[in-house]
One Martini backbone bead per residue (centre of mass of N, CA, C, O) as a GRO file, in nm:
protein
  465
    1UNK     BB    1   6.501  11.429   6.361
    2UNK     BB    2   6.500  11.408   6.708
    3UNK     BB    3   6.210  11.416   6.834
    4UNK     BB    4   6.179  11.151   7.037
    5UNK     BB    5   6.261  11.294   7.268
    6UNK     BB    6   5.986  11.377   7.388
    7UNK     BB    7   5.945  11.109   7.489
    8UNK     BB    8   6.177  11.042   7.665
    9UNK     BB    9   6.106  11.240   7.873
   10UNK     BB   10   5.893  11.137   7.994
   11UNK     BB   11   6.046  10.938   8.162
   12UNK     BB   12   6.156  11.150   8.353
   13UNK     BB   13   5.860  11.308   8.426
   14UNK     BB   14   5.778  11.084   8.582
   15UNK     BB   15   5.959  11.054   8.796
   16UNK     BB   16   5.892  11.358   8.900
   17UNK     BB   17   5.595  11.347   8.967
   18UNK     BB   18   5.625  11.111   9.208
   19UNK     BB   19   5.738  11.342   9.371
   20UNK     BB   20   5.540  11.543   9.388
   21UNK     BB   21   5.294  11.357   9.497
   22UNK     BB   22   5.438  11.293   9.745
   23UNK     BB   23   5.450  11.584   9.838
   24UNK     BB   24   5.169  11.655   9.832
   25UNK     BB   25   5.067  11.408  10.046
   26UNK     BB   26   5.249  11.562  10.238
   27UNK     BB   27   5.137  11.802  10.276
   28UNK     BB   28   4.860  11.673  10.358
   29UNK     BB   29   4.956  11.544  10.608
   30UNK     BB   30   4.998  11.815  10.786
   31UNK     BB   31   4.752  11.933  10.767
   32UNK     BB   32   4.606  11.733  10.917
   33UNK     BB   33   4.745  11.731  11.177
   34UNK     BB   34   4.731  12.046  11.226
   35UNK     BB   35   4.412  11.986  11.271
   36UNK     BB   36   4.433  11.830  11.500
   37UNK     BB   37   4.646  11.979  11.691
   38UNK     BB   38   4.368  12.221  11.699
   39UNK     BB   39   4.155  12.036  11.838
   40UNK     BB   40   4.280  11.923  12.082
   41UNK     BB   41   4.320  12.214  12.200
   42UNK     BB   42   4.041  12.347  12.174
   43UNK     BB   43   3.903  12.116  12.333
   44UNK     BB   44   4.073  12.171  12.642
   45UNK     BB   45   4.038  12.446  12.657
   46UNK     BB   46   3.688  12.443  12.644
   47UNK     BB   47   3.663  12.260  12.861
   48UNK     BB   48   3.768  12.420  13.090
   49UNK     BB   49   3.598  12.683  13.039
   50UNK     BB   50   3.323  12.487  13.095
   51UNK     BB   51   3.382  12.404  13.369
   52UNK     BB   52   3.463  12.667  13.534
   53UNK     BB   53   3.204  12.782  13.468
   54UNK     BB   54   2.873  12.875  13.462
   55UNK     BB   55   2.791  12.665  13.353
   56UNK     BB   56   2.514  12.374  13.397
   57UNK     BB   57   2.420  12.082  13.325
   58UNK     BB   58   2.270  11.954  13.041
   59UNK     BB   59   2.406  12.231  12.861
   60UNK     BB   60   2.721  12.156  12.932
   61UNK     BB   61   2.720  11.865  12.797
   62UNK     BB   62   2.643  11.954  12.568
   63UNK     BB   63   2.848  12.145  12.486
   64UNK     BB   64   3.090  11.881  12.537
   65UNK     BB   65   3.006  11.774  12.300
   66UNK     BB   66   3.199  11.915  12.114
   67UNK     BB   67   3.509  11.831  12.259
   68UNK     BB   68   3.481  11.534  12.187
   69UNK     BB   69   3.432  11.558  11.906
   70UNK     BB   70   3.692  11.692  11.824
   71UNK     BB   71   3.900  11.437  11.943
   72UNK     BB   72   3.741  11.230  11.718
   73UNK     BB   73   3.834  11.401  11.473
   74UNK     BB   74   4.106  11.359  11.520
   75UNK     BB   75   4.156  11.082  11.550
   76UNK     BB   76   4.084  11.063  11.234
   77UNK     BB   77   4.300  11.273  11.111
   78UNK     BB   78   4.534  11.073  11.222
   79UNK     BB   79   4.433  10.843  11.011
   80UNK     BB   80   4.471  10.994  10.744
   81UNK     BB   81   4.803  11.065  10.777
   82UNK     BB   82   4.908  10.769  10.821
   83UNK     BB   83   4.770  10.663  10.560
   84UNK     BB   84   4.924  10.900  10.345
   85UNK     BB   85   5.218  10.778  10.436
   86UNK     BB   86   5.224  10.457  10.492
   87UNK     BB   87   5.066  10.397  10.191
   88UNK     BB   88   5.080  10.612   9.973
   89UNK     BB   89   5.335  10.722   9.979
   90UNK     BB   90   5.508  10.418   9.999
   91UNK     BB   91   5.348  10.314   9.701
   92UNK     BB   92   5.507  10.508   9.549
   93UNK     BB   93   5.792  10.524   9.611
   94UNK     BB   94   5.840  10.175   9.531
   95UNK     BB   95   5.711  10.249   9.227
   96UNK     BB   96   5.974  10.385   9.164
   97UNK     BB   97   6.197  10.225   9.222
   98UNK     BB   98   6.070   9.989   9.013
   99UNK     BB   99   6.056  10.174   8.768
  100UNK     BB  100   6.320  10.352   8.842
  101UNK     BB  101   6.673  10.293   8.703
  102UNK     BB  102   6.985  10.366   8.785
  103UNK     BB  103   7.269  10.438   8.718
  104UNK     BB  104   7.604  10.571   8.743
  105UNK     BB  105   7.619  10.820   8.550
  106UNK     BB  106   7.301  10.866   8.504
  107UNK     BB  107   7.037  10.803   8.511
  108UNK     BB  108   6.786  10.588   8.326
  109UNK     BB  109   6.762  10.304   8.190
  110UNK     BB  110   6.468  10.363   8.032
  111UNK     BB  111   6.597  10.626   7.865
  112UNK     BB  112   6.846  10.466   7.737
  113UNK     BB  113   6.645  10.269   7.576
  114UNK     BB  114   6.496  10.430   7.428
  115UNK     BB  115   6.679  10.593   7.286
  116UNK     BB  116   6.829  10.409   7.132
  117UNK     BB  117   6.606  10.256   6.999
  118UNK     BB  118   6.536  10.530   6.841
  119UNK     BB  119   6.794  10.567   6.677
  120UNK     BB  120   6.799  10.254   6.572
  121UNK     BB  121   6.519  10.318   6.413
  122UNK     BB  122   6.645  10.609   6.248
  123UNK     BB  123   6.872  10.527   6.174
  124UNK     BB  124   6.906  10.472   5.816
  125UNK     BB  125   6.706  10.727   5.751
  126UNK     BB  126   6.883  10.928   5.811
  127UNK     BB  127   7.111  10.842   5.592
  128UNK     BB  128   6.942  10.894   5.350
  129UNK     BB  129   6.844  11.194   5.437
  130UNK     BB  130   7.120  11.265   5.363
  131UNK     BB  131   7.164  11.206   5.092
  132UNK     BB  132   6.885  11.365   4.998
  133UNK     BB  133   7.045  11.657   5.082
  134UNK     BB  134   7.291  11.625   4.896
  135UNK     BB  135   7.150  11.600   4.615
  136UNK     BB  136   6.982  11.817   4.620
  137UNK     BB  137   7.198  12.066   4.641
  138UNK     BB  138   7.353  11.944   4.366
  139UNK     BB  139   7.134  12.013   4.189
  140UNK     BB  140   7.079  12.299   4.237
  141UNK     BB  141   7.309  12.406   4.184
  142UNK     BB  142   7.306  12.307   3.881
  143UNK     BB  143   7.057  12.489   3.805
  144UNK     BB  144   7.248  12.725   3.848
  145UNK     BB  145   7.491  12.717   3.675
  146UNK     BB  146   7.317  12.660   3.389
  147UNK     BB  147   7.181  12.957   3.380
  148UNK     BB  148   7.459  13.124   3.383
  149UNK     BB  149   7.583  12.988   3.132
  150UNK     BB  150   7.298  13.128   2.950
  151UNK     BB  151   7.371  13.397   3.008
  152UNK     BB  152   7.602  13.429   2.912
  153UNK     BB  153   7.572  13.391   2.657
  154UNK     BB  154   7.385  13.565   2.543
  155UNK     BB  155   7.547  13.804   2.599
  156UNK     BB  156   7.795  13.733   2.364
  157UNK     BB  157   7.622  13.779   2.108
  158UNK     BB  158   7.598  14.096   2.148
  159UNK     BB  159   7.910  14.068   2.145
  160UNK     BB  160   8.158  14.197   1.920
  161UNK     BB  161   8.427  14.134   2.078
  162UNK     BB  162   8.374  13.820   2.071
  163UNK     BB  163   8.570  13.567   1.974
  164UNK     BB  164   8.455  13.283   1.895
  165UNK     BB  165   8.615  13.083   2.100
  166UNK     BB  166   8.482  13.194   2.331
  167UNK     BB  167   8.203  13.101   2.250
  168UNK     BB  168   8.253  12.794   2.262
  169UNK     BB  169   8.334  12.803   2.591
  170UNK     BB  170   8.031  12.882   2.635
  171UNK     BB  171   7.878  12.649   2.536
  172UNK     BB  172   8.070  12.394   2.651
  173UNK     BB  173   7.925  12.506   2.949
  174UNK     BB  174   7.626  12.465   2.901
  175UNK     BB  175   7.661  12.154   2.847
  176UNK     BB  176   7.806  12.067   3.109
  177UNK     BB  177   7.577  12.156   3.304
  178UNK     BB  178   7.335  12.014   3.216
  179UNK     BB  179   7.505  11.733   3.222
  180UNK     BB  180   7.488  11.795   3.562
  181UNK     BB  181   7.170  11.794   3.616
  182UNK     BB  182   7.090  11.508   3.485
  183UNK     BB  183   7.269  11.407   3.744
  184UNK     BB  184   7.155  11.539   3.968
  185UNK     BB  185   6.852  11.449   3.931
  186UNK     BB  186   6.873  11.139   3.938
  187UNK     BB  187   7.049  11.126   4.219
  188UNK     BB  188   6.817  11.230   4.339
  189UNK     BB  189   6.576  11.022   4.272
  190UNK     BB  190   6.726  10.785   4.382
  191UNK     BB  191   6.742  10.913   4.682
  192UNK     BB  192   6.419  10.926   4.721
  193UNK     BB  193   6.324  10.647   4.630
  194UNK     BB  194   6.492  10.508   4.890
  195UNK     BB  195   6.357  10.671   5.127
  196UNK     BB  196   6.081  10.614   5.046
  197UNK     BB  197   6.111  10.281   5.155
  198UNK     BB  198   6.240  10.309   5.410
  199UNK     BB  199   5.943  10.423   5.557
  200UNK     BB  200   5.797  10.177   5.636
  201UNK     BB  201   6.007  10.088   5.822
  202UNK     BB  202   6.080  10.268   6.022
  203UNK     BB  203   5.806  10.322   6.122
  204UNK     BB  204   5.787  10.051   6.261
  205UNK     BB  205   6.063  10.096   6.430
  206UNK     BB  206   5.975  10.313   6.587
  207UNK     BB  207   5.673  10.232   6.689
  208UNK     BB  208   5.782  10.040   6.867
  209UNK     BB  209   5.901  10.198   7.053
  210UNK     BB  210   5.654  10.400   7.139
  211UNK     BB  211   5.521  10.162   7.276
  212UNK     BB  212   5.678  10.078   7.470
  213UNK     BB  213   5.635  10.393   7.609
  214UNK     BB  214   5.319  10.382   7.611
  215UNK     BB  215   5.335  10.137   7.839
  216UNK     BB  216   5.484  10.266   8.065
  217UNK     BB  217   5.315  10.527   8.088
  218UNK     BB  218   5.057  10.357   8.128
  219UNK     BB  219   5.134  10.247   8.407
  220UNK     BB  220   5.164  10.509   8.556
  221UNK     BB  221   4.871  10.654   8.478
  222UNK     BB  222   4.741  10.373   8.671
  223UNK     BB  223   4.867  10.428   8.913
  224UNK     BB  224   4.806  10.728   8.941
  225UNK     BB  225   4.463  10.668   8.953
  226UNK     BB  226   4.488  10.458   9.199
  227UNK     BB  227   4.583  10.632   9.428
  228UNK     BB  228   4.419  10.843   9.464
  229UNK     BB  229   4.194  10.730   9.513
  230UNK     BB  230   4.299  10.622   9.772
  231UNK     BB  231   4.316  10.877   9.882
  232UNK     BB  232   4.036  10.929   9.884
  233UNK     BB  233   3.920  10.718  10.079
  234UNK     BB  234   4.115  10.843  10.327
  235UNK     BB  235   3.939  11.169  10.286
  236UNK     BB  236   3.647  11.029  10.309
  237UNK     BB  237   3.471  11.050  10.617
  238UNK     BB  238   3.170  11.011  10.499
  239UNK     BB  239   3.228  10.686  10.489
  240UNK     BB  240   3.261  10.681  10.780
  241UNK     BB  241   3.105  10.551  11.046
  242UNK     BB  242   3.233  10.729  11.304
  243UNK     BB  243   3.150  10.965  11.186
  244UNK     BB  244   2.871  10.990  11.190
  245UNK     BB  245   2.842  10.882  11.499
  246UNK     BB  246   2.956  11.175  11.603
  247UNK     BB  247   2.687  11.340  11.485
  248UNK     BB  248   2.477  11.158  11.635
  249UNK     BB  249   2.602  11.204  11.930
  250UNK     BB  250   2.544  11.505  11.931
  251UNK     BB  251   2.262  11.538  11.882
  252UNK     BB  252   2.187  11.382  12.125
  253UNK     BB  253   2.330  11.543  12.352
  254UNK     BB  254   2.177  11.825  12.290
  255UNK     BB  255   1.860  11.736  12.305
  256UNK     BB  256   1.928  11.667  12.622
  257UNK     BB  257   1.870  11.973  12.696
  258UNK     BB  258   1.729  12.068  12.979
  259UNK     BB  259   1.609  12.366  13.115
  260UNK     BB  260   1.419  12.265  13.348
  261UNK     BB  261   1.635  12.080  13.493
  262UNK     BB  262   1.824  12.290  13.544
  263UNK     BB  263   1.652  12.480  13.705
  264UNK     BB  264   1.597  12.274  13.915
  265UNK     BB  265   1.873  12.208  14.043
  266UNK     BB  266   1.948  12.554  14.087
  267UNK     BB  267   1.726  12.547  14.306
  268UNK     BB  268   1.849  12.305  14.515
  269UNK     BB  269   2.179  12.406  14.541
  270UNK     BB  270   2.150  12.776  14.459
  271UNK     BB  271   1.886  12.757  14.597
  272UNK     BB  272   1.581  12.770  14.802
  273UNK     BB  273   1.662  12.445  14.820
  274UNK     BB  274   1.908  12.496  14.993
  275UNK     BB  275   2.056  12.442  15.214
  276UNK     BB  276   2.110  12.590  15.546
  277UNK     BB  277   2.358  12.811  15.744
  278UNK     BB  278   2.305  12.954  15.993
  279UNK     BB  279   2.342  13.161  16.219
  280UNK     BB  280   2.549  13.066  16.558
  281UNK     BB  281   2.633  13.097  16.846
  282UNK     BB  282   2.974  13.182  16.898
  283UNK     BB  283   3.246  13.153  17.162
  284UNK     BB  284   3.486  13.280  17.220
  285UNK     BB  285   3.820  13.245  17.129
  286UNK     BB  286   4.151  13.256  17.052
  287UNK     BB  287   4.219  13.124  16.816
  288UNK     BB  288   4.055  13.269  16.637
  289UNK     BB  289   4.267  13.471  16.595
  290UNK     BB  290   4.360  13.699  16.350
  291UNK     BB  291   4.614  13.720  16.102
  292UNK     BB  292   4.746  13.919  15.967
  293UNK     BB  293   4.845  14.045  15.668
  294UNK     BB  294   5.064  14.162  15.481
  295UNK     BB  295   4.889  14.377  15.386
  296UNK     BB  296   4.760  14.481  15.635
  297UNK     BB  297   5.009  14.562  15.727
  298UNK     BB  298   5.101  14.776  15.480
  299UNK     BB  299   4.830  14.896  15.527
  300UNK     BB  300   4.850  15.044  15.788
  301UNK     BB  301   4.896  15.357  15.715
  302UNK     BB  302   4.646  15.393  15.440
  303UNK     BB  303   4.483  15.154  15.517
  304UNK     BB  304   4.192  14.878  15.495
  305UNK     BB  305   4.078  14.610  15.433
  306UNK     BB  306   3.733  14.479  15.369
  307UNK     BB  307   3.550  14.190  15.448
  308UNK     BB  308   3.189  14.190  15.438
  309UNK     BB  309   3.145  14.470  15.413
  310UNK     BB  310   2.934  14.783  15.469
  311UNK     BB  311   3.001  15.125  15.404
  312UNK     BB  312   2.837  15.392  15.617
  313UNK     BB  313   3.002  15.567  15.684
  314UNK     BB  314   3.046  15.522  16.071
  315UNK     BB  315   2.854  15.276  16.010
  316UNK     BB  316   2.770  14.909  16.075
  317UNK     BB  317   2.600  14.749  15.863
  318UNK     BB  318   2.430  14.506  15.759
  319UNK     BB  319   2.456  14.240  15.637
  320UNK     BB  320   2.462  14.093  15.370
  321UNK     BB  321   2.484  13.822  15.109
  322UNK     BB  322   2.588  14.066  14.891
  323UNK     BB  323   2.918  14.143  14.895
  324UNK     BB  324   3.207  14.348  14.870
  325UNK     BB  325   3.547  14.451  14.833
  326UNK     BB  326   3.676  14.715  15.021
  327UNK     BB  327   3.904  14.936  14.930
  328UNK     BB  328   3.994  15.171  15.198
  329UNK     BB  329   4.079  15.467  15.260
  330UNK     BB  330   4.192  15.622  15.503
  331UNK     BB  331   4.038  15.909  15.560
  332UNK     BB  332   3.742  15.658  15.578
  333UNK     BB  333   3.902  15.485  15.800
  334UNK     BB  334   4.046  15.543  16.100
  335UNK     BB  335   3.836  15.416  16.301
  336UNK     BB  336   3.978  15.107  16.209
  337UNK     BB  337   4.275  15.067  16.212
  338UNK     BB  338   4.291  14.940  16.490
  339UNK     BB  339   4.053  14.732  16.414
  340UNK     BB  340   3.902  14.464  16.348
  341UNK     BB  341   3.703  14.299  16.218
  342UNK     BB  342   3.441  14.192  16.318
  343UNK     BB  343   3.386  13.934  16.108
  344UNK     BB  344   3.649  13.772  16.171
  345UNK     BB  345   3.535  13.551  16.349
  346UNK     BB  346   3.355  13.421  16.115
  347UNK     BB  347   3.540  13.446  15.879
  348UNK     BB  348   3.764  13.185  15.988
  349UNK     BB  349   3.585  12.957  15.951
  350UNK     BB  350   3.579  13.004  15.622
  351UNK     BB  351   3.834  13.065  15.496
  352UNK     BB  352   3.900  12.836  15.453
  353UNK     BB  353   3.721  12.754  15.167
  354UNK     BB  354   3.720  12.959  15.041
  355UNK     BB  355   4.054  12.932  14.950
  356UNK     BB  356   3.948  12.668  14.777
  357UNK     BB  357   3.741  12.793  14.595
  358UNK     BB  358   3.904  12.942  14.475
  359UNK     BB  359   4.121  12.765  14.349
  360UNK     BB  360   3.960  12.657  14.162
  361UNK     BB  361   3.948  12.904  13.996
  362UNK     BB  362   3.962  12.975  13.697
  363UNK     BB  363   4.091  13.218  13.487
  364UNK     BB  364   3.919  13.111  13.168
  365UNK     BB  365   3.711  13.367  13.101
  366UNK     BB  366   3.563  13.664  13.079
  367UNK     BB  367   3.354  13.649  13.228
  368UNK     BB  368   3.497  13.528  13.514
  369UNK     BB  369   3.656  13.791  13.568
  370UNK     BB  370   3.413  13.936  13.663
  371UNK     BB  371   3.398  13.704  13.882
  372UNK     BB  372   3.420  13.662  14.265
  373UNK     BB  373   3.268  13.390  14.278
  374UNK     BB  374   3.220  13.127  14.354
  375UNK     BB  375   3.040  12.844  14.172
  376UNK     BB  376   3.019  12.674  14.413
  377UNK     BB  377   2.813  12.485  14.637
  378UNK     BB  378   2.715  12.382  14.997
  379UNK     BB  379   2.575  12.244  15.265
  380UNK     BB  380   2.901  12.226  15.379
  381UNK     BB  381   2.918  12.526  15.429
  382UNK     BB  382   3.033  12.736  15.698
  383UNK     BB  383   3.107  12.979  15.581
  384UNK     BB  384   3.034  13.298  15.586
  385UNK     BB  385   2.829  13.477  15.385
  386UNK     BB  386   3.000  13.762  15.391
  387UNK     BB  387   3.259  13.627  15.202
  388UNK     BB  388   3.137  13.702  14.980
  389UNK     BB  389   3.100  13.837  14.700
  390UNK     BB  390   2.934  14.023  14.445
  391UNK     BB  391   2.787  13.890  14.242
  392UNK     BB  392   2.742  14.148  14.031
  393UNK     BB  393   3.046  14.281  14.039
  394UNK     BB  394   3.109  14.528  14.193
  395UNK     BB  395   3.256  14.789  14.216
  396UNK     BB  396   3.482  14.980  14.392
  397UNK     BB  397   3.354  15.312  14.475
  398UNK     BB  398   3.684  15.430  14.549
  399UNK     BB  399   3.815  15.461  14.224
  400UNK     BB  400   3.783  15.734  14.149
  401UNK     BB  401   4.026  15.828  14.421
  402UNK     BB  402   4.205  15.748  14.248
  403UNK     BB  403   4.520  15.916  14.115
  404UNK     BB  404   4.533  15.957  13.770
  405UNK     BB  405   4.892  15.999  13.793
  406UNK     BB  406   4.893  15.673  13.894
  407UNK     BB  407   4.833  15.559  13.605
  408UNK     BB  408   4.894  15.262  13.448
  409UNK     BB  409   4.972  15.046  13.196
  410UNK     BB  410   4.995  14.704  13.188
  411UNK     BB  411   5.076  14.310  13.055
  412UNK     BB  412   5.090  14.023  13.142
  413UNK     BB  413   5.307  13.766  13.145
  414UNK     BB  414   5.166  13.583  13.386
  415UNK     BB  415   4.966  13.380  13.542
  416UNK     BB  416   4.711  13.456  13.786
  417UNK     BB  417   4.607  13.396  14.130
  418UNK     BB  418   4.426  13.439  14.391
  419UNK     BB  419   4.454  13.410  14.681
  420UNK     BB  420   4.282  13.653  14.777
  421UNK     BB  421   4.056  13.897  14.797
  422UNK     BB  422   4.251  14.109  14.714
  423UNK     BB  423   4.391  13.950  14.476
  424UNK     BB  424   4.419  13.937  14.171
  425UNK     BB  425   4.306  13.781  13.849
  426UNK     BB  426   4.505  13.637  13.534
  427UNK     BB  427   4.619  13.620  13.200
  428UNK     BB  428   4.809  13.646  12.981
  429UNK     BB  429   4.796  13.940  12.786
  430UNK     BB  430   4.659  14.095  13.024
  431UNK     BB  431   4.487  14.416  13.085
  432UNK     BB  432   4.596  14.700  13.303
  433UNK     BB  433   4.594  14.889  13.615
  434UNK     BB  434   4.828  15.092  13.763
  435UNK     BB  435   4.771  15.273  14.085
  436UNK     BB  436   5.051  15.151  14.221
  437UNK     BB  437   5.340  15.139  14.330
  438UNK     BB  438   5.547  14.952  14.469
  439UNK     BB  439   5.666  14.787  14.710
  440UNK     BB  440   5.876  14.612  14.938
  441UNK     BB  441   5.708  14.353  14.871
  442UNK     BB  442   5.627  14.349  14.546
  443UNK     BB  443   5.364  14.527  14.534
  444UNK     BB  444   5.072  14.603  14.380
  445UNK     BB  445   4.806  14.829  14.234
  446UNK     BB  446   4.508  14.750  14.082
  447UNK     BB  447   4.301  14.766  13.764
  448UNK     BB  448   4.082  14.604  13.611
  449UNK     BB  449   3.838  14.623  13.335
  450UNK     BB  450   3.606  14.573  13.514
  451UNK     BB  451   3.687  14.693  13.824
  452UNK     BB  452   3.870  14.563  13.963
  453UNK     BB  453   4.046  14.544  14.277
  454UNK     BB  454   4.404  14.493  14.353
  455UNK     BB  455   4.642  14.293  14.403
  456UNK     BB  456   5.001  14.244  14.250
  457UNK     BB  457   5.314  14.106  14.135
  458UNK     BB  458   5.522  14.304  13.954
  459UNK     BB  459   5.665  14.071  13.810
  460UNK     BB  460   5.379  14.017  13.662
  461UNK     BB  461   5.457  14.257  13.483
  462UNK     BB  462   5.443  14.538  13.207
  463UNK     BB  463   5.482  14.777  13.008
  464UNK     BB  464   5.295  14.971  12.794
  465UNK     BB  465   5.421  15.144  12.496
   0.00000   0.00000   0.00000
């Protein structure tokens, strides 16, 4: 009696799974989601990084193809999350609430019928097999009454001081156990024969109950595996057509990578094979005349920046085509701090393109941190081509002369790039050396992981700890 709640309690546990399932499939829709803007962001960030880096010709087409790839399958995932929320979790949803009907006391309609239905099939036979443990009880007793009264005669007869009188009203005592053992076990047996009797009709309107609950149930999990699928067929995109496509379409970008082609083009472009624009007799002009720098005016005290020059002893020796910009001390160049660079003014026709060229460069990855060399080049380009520093990225020769006491570890705060060739470029979170303390005007010197030296604002940087 009373087991039947286990059958009830389903239809509440029903009802709390579509709960769960509905979370589940939320949760899984933020997974797609969260992995959709974490391939757009890394397609973003990694198409810049190689875009603006040193790959070039039909093997950087092909890298970019992976970048291309990452943006279709987001927006893949990201119909897959809209599917999952929109159709899914909705179909869950309205067929909870369509399946089950709230009180207004609390509790489910359906659990309340199933209750009811359950007690009101199972109480008449509840109240016979109450009557049948009552019989049986009462059975009990007398047969245990009857056995004490047999047990009393049986001593009485033993004991010579008890007189006759007594020992009749204990055999009269005996009788009336007897014949009340067999009233009440006629009455358990007639009360037991007659739940007997009652349990066929009982069984048949119980199981008609639990048939009810079981075709309830039976409509939820199969609800429950209907949906399922629909998941599954979501969240399956080895069988959509563009996700294929997307696979296809990538290993044959990848196979037109030809690295002929690309040598190729950088022979025409940035070898021997590109227009050249040789040095040309120019006549001075005053226009020409170029304005200090404000570092160079700062920097007039102990030294001066050299750009496009190699400096040998004391004497200016003939250009290279790779030269590195040269921070070089007070006590080792004192005979030039009052002139200025010799080729000043060849160097003045190209410095707007070449602070153009920088300005394209953002430091986005770490091999170009080390190069401070243009990436682009044309054969419109006028610049001397002293201006351009050194392409193997030569450090510069005279950091060991910096005191060692005067270096400190420092963190970049904020990307900076660099406007001019004396100038640092970094990103947020590189680590730095500051090699002199700021100065009036709010630089600093300091030096790169890789040996750059140069100039950077002081407010952008913090020390490490």
């Amino acid at each position: 009696v009373g087991n039947y709640k286990r059958t009830v309690k389903r239809i509440d546990d029903g009802h709390r799974l579509c709960n769960d399932l509905m979370n589940c499939i939320h949760e899984r829709a933020r997974i797609e989601k969260g992995y959709a803007q974490q391939l757009t962001e890394w397609a973003k960030r990694w198409k810049q990084l190689v875009e603006k880096g040193p790959q070039y010709g039909t093997v950087e087409r092909a890298w970019c193809a992976f970048m291309s790839e990452a943006e279709k399958v987001s927006e893949l995932h990201l119909e897959v999350k809209g599917s999952l929320m929109n159709e899914d979790f909705e179909k869950i949803k309205n067929w909870q609430k369509e399946a089950f009907h709230k009180q207004m006391m609390g509790g489910f309609k359906e659990t309340k019928e199933a209750e009811d239905g359950f007690r009101k099939a199972q109480k008449p036979w509840a109240k016979k097999l109450k009557e049948v443990e009552a019989a049986k009880k009462a059975y009990h007793a007398a047969c245990k009454e009857e056995k004490l009264a047999i047990s009393r005669e049986t001593n009485s007869k033993a004991d010579p001081a008890l007189n006759p009188e007594q020992l009749k009203k204990l055999q009269d005592k005996v009788e009336r156990s007897k014949q009340d053992v067999l009233k009440t076990k006629e009455k358990y047996e007639k009360s037991l024969k007659e739940l007997d009797n009652a349990t066929p009709q009982y069984m048949e309107n119980m199981e008609q109950v639990f048939e009810q609950c079981q075709q309830f149930e039976e409509k939820r999990l199969r609800f429950f595996r209907e949906v399922l699928l629909e998941v599954q067929k979501h969240l399956d995109l080895s069988n959509v057509a563009s996700y294929k496509n997307i696979y296809r379409e990538l290993e044959q970008n990848i196979k037109t990578a030809d690295a002929v082609e690309d040598l190729r083009w950088f022979r025409a472009n940035q070898g021997p094979g590109m227009s050249m624009n040789w040095p040309q007799f120019e006549e001075w002009s005053a226009d020409l005349n170029r304005t200090l720098s404000r570092r160079e005016k700062k920097k007039a005290s102990d030294g001066v920046t050299l750009t496009g020059i190699n400096q040998t002893g004391d004497q200016v020796s003939q250009p290279n085509k790779h030269s590195s910009s040269l921070s070089v001390q007070s006590n080792t160049v004192q005979s030039v701090q009052s002139s200025y660079n010799p080729f000043e003014d060849e160097e003045d026709t190209g410095s707007t393109v070449s602070e153009k060229e920088d300005n394209k460069i953002k430091n986005v990855s770490s091999y170009e941190k080390n190069q401070s060399y243009p990436t682009d080049w044309s054969d419109e380009e006028s610049n001397n081509p002293f201006s351009s520093t050194d392409a193997n990225g030569d450090t510069n020769p005279f950091d060991e002369d910096t005191p060692p006491a005067m270096e400190v570890r420092v963190r970049a705060l904020y990307d900076y790039e660099g406007q001019e060739q004396d100038e640092l470029s970094f990103k947020a979170g590189d680590e730095l050396t500051k090699m002199e303390n700021e100065d009036e005007q709010g630089w600093c010197k300091g030096r790169l992981d890789n040996g750059q030296v140069g100039l950077y604002p002081a407010n952008y940087v913090e020390p490490i700890q």
